[in-house]
PDB file of C-alpha atoms in Angstrom:
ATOM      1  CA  UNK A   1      30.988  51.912  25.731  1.00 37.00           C
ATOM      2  CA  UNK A   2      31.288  55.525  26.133  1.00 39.00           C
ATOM      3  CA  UNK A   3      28.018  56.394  27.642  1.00 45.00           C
ATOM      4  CA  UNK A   4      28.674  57.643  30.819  1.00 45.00           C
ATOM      5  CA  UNK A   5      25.688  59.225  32.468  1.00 45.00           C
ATOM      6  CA  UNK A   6      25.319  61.470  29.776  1.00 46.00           C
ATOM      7  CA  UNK A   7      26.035  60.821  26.098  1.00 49.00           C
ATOM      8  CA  UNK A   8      29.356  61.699  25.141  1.00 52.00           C
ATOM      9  CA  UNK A   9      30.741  62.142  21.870  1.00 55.00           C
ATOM     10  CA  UNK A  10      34.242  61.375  22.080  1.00 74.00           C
ATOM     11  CA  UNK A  11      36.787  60.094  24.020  1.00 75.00           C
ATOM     12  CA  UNK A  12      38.692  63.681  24.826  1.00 78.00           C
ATOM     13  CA  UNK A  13      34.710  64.364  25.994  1.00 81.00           C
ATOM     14  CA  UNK A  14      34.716  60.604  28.398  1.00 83.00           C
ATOM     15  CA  UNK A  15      38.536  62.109  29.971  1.00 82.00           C
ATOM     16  CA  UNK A  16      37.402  65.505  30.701  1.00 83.00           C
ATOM     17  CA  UNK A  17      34.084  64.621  32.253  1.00 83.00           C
ATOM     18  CA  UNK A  18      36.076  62.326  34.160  1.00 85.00           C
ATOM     19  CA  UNK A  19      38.323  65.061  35.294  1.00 87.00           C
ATOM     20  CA  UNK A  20      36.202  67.622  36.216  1.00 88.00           C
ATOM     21  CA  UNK A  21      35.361  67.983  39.740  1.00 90.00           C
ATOM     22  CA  UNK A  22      31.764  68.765  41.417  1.00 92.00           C
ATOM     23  CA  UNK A  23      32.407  72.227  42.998  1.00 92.00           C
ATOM     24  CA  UNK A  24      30.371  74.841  44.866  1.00 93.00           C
ATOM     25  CA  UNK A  25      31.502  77.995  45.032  1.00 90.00           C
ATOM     26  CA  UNK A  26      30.524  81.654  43.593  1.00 88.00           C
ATOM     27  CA  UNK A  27      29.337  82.749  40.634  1.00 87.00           C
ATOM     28  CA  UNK A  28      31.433  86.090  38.996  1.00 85.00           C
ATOM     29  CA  UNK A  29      27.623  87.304  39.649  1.00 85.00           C
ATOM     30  CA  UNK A  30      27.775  86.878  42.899  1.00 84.00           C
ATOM     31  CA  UNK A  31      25.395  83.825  43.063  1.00 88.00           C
ATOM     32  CA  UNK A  32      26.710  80.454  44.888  1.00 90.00           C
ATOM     33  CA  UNK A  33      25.460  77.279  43.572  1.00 90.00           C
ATOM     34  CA  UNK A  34      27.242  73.735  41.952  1.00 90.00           C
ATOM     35  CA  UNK A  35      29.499  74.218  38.926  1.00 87.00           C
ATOM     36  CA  UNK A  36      27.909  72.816  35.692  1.00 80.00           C
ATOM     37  CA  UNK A  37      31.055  71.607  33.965  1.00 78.00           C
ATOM     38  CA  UNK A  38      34.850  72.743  33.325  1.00 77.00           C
ATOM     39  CA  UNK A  39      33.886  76.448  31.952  1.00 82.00           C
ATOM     40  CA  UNK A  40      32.015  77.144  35.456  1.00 83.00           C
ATOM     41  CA  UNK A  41      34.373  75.821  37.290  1.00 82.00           C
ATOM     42  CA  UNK A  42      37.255  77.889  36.139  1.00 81.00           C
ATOM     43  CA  UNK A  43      34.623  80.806  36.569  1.00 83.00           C
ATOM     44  CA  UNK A  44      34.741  80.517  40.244  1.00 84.00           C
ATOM     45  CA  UNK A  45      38.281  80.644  41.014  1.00 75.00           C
ATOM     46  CA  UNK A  46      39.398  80.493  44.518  1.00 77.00           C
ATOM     47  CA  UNK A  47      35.992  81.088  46.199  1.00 78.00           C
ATOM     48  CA  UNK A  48      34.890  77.508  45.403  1.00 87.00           C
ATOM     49  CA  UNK A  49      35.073  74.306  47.149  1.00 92.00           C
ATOM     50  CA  UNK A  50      35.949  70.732  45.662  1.00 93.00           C
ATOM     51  CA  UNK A  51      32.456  69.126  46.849  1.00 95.00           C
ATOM     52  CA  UNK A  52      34.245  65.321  45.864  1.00 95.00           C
ATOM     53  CA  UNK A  53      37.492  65.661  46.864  1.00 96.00           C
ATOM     54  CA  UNK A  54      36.575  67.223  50.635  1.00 96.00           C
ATOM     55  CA  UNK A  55      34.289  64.174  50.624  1.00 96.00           C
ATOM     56  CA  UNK A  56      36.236  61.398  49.395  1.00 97.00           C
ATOM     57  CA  UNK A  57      39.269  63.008  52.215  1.00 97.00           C
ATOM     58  CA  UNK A  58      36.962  62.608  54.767  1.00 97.00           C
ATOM     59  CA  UNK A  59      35.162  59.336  54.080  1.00 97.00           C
ATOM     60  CA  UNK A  60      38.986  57.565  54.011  1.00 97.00           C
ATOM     61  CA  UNK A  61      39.747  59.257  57.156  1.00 96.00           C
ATOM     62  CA  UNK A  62      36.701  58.240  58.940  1.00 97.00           C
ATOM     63  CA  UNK A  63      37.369  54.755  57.344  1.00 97.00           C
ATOM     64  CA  UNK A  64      41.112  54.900  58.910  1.00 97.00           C
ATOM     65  CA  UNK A  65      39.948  56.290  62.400  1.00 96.00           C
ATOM     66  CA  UNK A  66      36.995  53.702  62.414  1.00 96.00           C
ATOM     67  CA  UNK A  67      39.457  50.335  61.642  1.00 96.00           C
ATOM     68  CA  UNK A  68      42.128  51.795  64.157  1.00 95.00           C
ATOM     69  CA  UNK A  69      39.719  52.380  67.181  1.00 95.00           C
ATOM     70  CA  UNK A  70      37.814  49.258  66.502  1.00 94.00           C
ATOM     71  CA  UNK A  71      41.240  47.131  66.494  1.00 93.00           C
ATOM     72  CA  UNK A  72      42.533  49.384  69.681  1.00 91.00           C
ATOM     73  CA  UNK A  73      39.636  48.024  71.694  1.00 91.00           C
ATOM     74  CA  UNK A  74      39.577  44.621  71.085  1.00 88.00           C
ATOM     75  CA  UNK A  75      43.137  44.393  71.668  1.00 85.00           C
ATOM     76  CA  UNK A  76      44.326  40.735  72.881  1.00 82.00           C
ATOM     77  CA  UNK A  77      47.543  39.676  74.439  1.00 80.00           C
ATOM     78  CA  UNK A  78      47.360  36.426  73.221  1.00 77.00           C
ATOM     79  CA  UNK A  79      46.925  35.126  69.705  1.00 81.00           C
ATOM     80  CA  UNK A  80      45.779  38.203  67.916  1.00 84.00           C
ATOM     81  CA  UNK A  81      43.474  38.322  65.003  1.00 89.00           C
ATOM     82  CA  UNK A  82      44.845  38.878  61.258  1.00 91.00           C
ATOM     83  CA  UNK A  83      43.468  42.223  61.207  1.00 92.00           C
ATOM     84  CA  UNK A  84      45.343  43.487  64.539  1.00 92.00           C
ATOM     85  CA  UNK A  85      48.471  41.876  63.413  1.00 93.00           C
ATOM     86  CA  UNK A  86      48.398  43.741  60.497  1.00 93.00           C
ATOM     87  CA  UNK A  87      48.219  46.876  62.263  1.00 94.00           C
ATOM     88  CA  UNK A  88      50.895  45.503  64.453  1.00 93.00           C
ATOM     89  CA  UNK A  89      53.122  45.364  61.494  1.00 95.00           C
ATOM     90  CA  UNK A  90      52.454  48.734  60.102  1.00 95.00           C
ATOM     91  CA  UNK A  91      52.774  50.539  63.833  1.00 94.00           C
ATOM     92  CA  UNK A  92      55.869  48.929  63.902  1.00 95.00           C
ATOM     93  CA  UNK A  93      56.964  49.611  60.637  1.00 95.00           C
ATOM     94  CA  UNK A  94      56.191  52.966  61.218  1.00 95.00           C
ATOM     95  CA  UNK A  95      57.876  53.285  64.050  1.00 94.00           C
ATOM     96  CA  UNK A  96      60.921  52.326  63.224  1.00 94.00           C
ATOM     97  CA  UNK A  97      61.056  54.870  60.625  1.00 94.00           C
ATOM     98  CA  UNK A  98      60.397  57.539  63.319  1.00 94.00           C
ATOM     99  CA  UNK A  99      63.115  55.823  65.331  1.00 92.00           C
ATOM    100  CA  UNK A 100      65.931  55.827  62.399  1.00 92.00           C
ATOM    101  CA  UNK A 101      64.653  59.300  60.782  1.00 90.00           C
ATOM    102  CA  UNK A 102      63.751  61.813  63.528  1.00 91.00           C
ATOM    103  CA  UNK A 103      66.574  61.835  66.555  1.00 88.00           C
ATOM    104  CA  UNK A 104      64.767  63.555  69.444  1.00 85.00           C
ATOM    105  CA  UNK A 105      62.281  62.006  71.450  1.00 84.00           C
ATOM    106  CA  UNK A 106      58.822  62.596  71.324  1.00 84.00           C
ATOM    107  CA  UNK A 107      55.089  61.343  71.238  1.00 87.00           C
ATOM    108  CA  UNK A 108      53.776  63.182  68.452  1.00 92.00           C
ATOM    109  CA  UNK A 109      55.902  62.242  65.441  1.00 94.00           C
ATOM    110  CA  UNK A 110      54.900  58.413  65.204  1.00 93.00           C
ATOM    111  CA  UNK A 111      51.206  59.367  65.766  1.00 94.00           C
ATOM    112  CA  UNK A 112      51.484  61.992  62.633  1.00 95.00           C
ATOM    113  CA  UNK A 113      53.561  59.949  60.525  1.00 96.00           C
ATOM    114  CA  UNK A 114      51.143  56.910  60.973  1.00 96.00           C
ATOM    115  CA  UNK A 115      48.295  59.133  60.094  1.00 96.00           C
ATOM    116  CA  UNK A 116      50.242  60.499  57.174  1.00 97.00           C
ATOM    117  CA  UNK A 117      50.898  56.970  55.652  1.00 97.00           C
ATOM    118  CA  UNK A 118      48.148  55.530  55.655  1.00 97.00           C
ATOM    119  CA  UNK A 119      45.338  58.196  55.057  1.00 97.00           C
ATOM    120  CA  UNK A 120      47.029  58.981  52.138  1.00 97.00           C
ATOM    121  CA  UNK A 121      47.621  55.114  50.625  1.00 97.00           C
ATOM    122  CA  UNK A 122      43.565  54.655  51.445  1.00 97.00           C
ATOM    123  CA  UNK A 123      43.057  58.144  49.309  1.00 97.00           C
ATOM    124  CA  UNK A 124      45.325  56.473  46.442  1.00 97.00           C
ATOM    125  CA  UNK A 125      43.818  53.309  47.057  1.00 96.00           C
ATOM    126  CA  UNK A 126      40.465  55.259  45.715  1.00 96.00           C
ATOM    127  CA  UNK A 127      42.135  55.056  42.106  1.00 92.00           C
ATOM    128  CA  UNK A 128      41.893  51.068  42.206  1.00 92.00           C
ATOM    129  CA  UNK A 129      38.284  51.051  41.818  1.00 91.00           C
ATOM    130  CA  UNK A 130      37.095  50.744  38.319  1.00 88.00           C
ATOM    131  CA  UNK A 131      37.120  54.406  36.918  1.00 86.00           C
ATOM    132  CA  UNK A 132      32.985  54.879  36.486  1.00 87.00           C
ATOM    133  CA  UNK A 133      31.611  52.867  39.501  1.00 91.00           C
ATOM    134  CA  UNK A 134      31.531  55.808  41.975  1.00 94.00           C
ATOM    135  CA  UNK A 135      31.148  58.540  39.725  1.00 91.00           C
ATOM    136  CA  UNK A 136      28.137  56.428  38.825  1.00 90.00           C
ATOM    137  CA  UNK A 137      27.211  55.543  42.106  1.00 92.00           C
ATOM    138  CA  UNK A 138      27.176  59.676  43.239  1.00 92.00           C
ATOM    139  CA  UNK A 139      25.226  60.322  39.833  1.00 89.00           C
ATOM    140  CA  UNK A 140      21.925  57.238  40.965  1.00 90.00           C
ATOM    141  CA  UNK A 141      21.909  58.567  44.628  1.00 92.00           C
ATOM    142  CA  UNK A 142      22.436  62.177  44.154  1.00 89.00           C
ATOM    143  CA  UNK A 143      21.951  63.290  40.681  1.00 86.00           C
ATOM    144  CA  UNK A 144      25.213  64.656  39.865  1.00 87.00           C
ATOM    145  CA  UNK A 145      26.703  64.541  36.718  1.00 86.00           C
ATOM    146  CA  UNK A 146      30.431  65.226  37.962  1.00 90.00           C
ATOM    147  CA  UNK A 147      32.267  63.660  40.428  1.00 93.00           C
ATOM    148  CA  UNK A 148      36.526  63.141  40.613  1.00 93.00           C
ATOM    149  CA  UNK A 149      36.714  60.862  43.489  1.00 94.00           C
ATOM    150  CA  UNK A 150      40.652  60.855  43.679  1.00 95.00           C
ATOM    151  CA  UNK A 151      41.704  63.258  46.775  1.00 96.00           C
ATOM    152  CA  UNK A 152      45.462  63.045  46.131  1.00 96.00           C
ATOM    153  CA  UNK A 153      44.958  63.549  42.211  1.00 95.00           C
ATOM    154  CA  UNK A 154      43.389  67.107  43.261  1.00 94.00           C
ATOM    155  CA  UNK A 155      46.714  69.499  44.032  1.00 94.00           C
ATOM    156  CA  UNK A 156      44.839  71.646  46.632  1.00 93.00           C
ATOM    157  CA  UNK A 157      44.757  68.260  48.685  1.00 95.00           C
ATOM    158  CA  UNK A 158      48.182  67.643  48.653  1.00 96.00           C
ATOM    159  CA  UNK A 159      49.332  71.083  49.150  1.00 95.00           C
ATOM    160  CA  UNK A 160      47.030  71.629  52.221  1.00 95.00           C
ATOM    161  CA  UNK A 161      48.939  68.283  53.833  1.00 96.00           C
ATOM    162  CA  UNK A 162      51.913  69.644  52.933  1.00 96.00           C
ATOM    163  CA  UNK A 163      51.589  73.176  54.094  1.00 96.00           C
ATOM    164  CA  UNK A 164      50.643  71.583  57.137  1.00 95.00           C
ATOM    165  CA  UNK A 165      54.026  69.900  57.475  1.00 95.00           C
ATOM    166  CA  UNK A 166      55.464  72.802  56.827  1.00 94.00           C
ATOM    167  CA  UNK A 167      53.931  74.555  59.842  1.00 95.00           C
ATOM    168  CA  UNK A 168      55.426  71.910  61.545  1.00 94.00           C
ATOM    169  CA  UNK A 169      58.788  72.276  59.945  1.00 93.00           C
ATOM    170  CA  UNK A 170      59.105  75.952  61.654  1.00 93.00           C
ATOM    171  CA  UNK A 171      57.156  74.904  64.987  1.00 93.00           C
ATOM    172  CA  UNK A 172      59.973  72.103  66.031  1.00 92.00           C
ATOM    173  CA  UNK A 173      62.667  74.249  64.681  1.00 90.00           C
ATOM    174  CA  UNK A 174      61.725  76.656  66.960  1.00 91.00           C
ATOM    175  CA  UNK A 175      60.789  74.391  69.706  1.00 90.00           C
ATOM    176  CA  UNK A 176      63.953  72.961  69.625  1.00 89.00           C
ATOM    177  CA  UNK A 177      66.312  75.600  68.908  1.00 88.00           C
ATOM    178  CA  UNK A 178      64.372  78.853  69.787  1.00 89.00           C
ATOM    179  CA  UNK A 179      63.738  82.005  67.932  1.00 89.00           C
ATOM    180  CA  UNK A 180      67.230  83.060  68.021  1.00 87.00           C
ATOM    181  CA  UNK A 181      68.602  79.601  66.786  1.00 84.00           C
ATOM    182  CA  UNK A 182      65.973  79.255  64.063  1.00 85.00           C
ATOM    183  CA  UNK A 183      66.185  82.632  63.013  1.00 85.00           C
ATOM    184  CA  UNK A 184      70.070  81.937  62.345  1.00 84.00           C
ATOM    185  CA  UNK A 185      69.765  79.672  59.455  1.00 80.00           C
ATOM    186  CA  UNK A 186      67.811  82.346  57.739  1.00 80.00           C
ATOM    187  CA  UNK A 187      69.958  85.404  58.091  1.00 82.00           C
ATOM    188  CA  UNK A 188      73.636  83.516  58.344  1.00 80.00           C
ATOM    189  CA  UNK A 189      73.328  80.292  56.240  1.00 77.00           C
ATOM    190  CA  UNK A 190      74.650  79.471  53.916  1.00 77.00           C
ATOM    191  CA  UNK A 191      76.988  82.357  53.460  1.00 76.00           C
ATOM    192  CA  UNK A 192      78.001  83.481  56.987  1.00 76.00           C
ATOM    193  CA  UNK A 193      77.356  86.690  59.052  1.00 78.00           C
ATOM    194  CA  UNK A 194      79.023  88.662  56.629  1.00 78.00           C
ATOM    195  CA  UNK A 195      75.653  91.966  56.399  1.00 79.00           C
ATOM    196  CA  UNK A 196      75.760  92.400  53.113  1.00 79.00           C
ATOM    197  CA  UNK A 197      74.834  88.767  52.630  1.00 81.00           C
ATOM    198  CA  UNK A 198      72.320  88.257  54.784  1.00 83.00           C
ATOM    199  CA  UNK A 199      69.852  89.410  52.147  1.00 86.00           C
ATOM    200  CA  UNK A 200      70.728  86.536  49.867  1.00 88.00           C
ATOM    201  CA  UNK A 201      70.771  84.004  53.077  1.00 85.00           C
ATOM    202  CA  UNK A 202      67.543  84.814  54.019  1.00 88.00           C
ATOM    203  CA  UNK A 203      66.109  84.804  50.292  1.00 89.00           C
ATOM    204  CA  UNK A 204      68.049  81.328  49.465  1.00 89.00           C
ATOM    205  CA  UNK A 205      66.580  79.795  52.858  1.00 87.00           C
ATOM    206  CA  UNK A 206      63.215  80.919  52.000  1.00 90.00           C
ATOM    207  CA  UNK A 207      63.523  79.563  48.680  1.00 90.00           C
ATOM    208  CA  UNK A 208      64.216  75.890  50.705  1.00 88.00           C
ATOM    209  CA  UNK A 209      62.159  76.011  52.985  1.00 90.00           C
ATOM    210  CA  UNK A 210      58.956  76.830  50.828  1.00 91.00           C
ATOM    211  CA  UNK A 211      60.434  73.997  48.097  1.00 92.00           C
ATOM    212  CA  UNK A 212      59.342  71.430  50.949  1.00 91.00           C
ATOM    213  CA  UNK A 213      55.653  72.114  50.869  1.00 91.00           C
ATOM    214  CA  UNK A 214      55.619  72.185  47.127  1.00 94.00           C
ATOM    215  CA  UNK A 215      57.851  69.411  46.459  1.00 93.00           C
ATOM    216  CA  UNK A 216      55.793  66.595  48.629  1.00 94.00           C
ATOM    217  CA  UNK A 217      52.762  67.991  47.094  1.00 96.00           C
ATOM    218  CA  UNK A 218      53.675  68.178  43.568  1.00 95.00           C
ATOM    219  CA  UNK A 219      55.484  64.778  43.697  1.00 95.00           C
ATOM    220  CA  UNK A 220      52.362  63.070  45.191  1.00 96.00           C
ATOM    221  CA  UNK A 221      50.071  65.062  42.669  1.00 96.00           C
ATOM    222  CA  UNK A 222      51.766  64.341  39.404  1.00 95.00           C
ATOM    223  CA  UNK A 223      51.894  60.300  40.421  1.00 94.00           C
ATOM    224  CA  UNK A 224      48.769  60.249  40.998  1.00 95.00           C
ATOM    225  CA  UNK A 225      47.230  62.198  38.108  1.00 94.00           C
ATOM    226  CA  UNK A 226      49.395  59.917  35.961  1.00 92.00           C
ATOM    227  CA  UNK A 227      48.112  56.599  37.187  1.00 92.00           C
ATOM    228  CA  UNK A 228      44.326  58.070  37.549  1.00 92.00           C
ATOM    229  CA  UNK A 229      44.755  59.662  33.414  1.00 90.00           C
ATOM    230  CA  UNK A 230      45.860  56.160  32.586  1.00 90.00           C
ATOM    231  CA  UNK A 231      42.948  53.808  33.867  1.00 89.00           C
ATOM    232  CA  UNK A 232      40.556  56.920  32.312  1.00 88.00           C
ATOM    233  CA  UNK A 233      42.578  56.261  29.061  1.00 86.00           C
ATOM    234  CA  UNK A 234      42.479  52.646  28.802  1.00 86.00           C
ATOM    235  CA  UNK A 235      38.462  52.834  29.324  1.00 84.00           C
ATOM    236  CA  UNK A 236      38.268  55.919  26.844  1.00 81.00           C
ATOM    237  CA  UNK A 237      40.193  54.789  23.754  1.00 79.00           C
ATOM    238  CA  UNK A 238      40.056  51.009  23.933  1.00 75.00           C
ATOM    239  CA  UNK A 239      37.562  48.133  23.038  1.00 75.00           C
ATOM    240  CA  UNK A 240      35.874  46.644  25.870  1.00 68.00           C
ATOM    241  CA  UNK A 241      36.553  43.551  25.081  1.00 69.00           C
ATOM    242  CA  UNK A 242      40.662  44.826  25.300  1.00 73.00           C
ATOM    243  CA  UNK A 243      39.917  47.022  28.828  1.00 76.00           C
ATOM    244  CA  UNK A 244      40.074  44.413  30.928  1.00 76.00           C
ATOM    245  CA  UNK A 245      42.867  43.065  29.645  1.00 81.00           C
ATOM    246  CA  UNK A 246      45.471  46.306  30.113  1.00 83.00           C
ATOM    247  CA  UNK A 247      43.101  47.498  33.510  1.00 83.00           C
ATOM    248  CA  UNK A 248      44.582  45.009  35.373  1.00 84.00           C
ATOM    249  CA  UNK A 249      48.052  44.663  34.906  1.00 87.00           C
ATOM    250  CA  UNK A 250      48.189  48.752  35.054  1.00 88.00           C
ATOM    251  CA  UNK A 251      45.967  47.980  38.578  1.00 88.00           C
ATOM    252  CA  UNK A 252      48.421  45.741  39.860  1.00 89.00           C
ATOM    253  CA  UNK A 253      51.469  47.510  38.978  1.00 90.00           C
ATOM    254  CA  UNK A 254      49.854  50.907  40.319  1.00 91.00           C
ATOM    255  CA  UNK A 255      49.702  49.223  43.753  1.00 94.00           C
ATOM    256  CA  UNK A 256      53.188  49.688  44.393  1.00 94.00           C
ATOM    257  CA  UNK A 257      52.857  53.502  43.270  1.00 95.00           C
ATOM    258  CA  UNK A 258      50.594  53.937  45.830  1.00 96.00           C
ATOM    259  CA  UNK A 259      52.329  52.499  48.483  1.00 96.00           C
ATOM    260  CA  UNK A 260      55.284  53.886  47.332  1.00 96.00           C
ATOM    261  CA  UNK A 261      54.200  57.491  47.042  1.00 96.00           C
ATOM    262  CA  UNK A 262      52.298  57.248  51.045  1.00 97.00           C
ATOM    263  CA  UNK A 263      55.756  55.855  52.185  1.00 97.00           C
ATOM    264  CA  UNK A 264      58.033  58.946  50.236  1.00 96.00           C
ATOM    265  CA  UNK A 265      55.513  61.622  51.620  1.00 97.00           C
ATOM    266  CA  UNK A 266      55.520  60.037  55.509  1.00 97.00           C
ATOM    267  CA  UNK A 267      59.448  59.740  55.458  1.00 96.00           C
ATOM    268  CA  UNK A 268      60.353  63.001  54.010  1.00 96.00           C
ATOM    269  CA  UNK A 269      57.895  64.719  56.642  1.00 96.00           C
ATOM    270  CA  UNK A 270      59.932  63.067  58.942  1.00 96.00           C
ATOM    271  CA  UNK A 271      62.985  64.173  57.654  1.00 94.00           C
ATOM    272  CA  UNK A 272      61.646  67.989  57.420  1.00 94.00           C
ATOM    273  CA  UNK A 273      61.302  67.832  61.036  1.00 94.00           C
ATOM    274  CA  UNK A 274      64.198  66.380  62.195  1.00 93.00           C
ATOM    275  CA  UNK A 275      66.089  68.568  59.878  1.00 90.00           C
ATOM    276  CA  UNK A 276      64.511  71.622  61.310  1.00 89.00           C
ATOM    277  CA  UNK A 277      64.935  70.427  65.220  1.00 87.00           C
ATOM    278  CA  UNK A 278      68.808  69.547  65.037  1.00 81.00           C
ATOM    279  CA  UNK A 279      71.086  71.670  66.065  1.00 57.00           C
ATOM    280  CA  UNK A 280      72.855  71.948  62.728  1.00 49.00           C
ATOM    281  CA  UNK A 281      69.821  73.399  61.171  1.00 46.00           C
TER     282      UNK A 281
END
């Protein structure tokens, strides 16, 4: 039951083979080429590239551009079909949040928090499907022998979505309030204008502002790597004939996690940036 492209030996071989990503990146001889397990891949270090999580991203937001556009131009006034009132629902959904969370007005917000939601549910959706189908799949069309295909279980995704919001985080708070005005939480809050404290106000505002990035990141990361260790679990140490039997109750309850872990990251964007563009900020 173990065989899994290649023989393995164990089941601590099945989960790391499993969590190993296919990466291209540079050799410490100065050579570029695809990592060849875990070992090479730590040899790398920053100069490589996650080959199946940039792919994976990518194919889910082509998937979530693709549905949207098709739906947007077959719009109908009338009786609509199930798959545009479903995207009625979420729009809406969505927007409300925007409208309860983020207290200025503004066209951008409900676009980016739409996108947020729902590219990254359809990148956790990826850890529904049964553990070795696409790993499998990569390995008969391509030849690989490694492939992760969960995006948000990779912390370099979430951190690049995050540090994204948090571009936006100082953008609208100076949009909103100007240099001057953002400038003032850093060097007066939270301990006045008092000179000899503006060193720790600007080192304790730092500190919060840079806990944003990392906190929807690392929140969304160690979910995910949770649920995605426990389907490679139940396939590595059980039976087969006891597999299906614990895959799906863990599938079903994981559903909500998903959801629930889009729906945390999309509202607490929104709540960076509204933060940042009040006045009180």
């Amino acid at each position: 039951m173990l065989d899994f492209i290649h023989e393995v030996e164990s089941p601590t071989e099945y989960v790391q083979h499993h969590m190993t990503h296919l990466t291209f990146g540079r050799f410490p001889d100065g050579t570029w080429g695809f990592a060849h397990g875990a070992e090479e891949v730590a040899q790398m270090g920053f100069m490589s590239i996650y080959v199946d999580t940039v792919v994976m991203a990518l194919i889910m937001g082509i998937i979530f551009i693709s549905v949207f556009r098709y739906v947007a131009k077959r719009v109908v006034s009338g009786v609509p079909s199930k798959l545009q009132a479903a995207i009625e629902i979420l729009m809406e959904f969505v927007d409300n949040s925007v409208k309860e969370g983020f207290e200025h007005k503004t066209k951008f917000i409900g676009p980016l928090s739409l996108t947020i939601f729902v590219w990254i549910f359809l990148m956790n959706f990826i850890d529904l499907i049964p553990i070795d189908f696409i790993p499998v799949f990569v390995h008969v069309t391509t030849g690989s022998e490694y492939f992760a295909p969960l995006p948000t279980a990779n912390i370099n995704t979430n951190l690049g979505i995050s540090i994204s919001v948090l571009f936006l985080v100082i953008f609208y708070g100076i949009y909103y309030n100007g240099v001057w005005g953002f400038s003032k939480s850093f060097l007066f809050v939270p301990f006045g204008k008092f000179p000899l404290l503006i060193p720790l106000n600007v080192v304790l505002e730092l500190a919060s502002l840079l806990s944003k990035p990392i906190s929807l990141a690392f929140r969304l990361f160690g979910n995910m790597f949770a649920g995605e260790t426990m389907f490679i679990l139940i396939i590595a140490l059980m039976p087969w004939y006891f597999q299906w039997a614990l895959y799906w109750p863990w599938a079903m309850f994981h559903i909500l996690i998903i959801t629930l872990q889009a729906f945390i990251f999309m509202i607490l964007t929104i709540v960076y940036l509204n933060l940042a563009s009040s006045d009180s900020h």
